[in-house]
Coordinates of C-alpha atoms in Angstrom, one line a residue:
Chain A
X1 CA 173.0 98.6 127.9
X2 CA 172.3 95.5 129.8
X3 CA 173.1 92.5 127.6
X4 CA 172.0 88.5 128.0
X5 CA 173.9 85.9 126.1
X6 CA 172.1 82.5 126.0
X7 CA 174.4 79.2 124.5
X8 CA 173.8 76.9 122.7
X9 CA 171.6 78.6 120.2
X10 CA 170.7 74.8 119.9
X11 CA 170.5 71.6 121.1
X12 CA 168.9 68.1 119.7
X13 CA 168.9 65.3 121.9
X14 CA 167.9 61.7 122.5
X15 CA 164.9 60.9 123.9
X16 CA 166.3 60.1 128.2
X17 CA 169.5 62.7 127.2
X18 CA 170.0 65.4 129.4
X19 CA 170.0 68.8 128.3
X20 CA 171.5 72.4 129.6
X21 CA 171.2 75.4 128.7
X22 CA 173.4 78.2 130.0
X23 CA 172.4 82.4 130.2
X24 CA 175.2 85.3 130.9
X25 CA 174.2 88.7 131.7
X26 CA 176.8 91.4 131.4
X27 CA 175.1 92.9 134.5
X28 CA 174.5 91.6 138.3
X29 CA 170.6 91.1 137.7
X30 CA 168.0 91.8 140.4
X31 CA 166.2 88.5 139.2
X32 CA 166.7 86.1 136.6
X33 CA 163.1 84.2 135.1
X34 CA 162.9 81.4 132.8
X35 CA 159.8 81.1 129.6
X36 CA 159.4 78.3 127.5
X37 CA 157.7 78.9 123.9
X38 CA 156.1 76.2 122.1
X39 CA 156.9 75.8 118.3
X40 CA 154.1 78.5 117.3
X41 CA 153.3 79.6 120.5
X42 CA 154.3 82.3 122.6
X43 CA 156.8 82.3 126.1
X44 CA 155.3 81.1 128.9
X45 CA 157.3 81.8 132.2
X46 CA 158.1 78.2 133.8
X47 CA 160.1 80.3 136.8
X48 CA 162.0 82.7 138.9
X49 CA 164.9 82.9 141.1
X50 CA 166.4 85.6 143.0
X51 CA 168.7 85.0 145.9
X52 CA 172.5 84.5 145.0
X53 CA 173.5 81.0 144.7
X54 CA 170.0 79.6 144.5
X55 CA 168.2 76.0 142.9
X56 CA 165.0 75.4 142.4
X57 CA 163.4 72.1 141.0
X58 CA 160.0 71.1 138.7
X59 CA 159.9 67.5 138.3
X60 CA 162.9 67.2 136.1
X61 CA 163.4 70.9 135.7
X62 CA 166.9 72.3 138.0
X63 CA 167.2 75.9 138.1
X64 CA 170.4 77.2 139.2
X65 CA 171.5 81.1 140.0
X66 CA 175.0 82.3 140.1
X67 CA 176.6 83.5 143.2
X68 CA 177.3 86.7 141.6
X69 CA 173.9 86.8 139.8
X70 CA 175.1 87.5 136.6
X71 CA 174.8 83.9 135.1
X72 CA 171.7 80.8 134.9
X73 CA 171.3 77.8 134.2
X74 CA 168.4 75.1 132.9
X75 CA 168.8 72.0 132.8
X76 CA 166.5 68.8 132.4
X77 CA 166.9 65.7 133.1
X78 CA 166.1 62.5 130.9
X79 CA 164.3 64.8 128.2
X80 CA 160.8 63.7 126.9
X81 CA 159.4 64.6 123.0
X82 CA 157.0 66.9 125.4
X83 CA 160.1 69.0 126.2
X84 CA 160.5 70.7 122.5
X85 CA 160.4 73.9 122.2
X86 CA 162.5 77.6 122.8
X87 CA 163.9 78.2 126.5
X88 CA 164.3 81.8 127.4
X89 CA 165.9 83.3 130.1
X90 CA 165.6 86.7 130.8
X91 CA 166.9 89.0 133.3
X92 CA 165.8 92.3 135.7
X93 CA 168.0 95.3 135.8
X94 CA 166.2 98.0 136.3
X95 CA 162.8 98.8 137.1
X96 CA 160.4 97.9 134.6
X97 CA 162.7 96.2 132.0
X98 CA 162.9 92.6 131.2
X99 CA 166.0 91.8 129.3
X100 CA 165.8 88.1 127.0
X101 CA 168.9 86.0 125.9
X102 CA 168.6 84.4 122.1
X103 CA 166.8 81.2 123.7
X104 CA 167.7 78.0 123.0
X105 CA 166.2 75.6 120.9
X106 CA 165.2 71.7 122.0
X107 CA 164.6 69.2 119.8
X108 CA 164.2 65.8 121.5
X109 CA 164.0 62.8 118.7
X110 CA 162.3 60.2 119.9
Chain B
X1 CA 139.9 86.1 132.1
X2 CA 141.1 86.9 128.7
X3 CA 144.7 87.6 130.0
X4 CA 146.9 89.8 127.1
X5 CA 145.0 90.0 123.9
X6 CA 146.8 91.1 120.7
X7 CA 145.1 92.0 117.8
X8 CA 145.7 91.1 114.4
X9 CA 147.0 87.5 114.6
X10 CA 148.4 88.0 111.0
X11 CA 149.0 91.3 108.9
X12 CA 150.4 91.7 105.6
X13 CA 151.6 95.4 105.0
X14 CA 153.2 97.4 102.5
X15 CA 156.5 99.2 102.3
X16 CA 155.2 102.7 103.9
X17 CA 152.2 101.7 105.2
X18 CA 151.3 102.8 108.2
X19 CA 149.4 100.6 111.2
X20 CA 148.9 99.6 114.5
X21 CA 148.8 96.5 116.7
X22 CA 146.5 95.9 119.1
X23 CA 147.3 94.6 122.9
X24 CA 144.6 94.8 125.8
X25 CA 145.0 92.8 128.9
X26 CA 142.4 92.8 131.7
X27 CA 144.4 92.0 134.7
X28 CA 145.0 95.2 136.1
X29 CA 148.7 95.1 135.6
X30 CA 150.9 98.4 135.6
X31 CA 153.6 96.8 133.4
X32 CA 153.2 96.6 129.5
X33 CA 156.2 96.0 126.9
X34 CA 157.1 95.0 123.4
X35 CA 158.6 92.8 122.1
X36 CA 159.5 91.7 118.6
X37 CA 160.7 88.1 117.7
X38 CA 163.0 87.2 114.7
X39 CA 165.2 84.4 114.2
X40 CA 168.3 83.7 116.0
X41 CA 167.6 86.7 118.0
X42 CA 165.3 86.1 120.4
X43 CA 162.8 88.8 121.9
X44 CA 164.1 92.4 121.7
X45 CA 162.4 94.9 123.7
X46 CA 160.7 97.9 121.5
X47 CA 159.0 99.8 124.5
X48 CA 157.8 99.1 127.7
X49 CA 155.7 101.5 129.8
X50 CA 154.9 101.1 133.7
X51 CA 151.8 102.8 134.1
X52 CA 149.5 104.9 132.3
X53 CA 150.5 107.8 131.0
X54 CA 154.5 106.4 131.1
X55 CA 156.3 104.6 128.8
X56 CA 160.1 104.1 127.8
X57 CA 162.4 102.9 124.9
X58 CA 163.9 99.3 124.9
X59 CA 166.6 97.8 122.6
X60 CA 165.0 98.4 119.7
X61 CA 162.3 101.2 119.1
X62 CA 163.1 103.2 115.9
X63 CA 160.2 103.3 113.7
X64 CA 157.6 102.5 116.5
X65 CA 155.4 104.7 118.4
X66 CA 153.5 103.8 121.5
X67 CA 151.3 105.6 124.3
X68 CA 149.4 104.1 127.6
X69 CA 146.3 106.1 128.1
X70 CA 144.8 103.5 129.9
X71 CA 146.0 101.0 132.0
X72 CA 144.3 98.1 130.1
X73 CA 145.6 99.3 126.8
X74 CA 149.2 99.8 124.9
X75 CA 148.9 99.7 121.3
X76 CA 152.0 100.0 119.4
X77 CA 152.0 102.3 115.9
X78 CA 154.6 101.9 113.0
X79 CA 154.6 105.0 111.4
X80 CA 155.9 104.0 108.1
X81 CA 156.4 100.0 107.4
X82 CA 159.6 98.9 106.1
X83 CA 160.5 95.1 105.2
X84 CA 163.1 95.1 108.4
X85 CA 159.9 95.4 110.6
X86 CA 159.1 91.3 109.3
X87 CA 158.7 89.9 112.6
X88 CA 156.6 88.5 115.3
X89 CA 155.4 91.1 117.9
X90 CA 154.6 89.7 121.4
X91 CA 152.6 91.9 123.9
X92 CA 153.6 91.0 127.1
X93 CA 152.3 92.4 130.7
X94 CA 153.2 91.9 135.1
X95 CA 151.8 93.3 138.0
X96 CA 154.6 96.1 139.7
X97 CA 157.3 94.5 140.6
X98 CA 160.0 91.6 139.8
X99 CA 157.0 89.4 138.8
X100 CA 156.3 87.1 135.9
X101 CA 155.6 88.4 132.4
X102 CA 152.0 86.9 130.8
X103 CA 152.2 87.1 126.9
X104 CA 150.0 87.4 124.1
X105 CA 149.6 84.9 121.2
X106 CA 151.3 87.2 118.9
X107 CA 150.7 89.3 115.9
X108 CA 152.9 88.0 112.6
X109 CA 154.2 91.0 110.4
X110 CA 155.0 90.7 106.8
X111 CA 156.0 94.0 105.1
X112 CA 156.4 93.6 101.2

């Protein structure tokens, strides 16, 4: 079945370090979306990207596609304590299903 | 809007127990799915469904039942609790399509 690999399982940064976090399907993916879950909270999607080879930004947020839409990227820029937290990715397949990688857990020290 | 509701927040359960969990949304989506949290493993699919009457097996459904009678509605029924089933259970639901998935807060599952 379709699989989604997700490195690094984590990451702890400086406060103004830049972080990156990197997802792998083992399958070309219809879509790929991005969640963010707050310690004790539950995944809330921050975005999605379809077309091969795309980027899109939020304020310090760059998403980035693959050209053969089988891999994704976050990354943030200058990270603030406000960035903690688990970032998902997860990818479409097939109709219906919503595949996640391991996340990736951010802790900024201030 | 209420958005997905799961119900309990917290449940404590023995070994063989039987229960279910509670998820109703109220936005008219089509798509409903499981998911179950644990550490280092991030969220595994148990079942989804796509409309009423219609559901499907994820990654992970042994030990768990489900059915959609209603659209609003997808409770999800372990038969016979066992401590592997520890975890948090996220509800999750999206309108047809390759759309964005809105959670629930989360139901946390000890099994002793």
């Amino acid at each position: 079945g379709q699989q989604v690999m997700q490195i690094p399982q984590y990451q702890h940064v400086q406060e103004g370090e830049d972080f990156t976090t990197y997802c792998n399907s083992s399958t070309t993916l219809s879509n790929i979306q991005w969640y963010k879950q707050r310690p004790g909270g539950h995944p809330v999607f921050l975005i999605q990207l379809v077309k091969s080879g795309e980027v899109k930004k939020q304020k310090r947020l760059t998403f980035q596609f693959g050209e053969a839409k089988k891999n994704s990227s976050l990354h943030i820029t200058a990270t603030q304590t406000t960035d903690v937290g688990t970032y998902f990715c997860a990818g479409r397949a097939s109709y219906g299903k919503l595949t996640f990688g391991q996340g990736t857990i951010l802790t900024v020290h201030p | 809007n209420a958005g997905v509701t799961q119900t309990p927040k917290f449940q404590v359960l023995k070994t063989g127990q039987s229960m279910t969990l509670q998820c109703a949304q109220d936005m008219n989506h089509e798509y409903m799915s499981w998911y179950r949290q644990d550490p280092g493993m991030g969220l595994r699919l148990i079942h989804y469904s796509v409309g009423a009457g219609i559901t499907d097996q994820g990654e992970v459904p042994n030990g768990y039942n489900v059915s959609r009678s209603t659209t609003e509605d997808f409770p999800l029924r372990l038969l016979s609790a066992a401590p592997s089933q520890t975890s948090v259970y996220f509800c999750a639901s999206n309108p047809r399509g390759n759309t964005e998935a809105f959670f629930g807060q989360g139901t946390r599952l000890t099994v002793v």
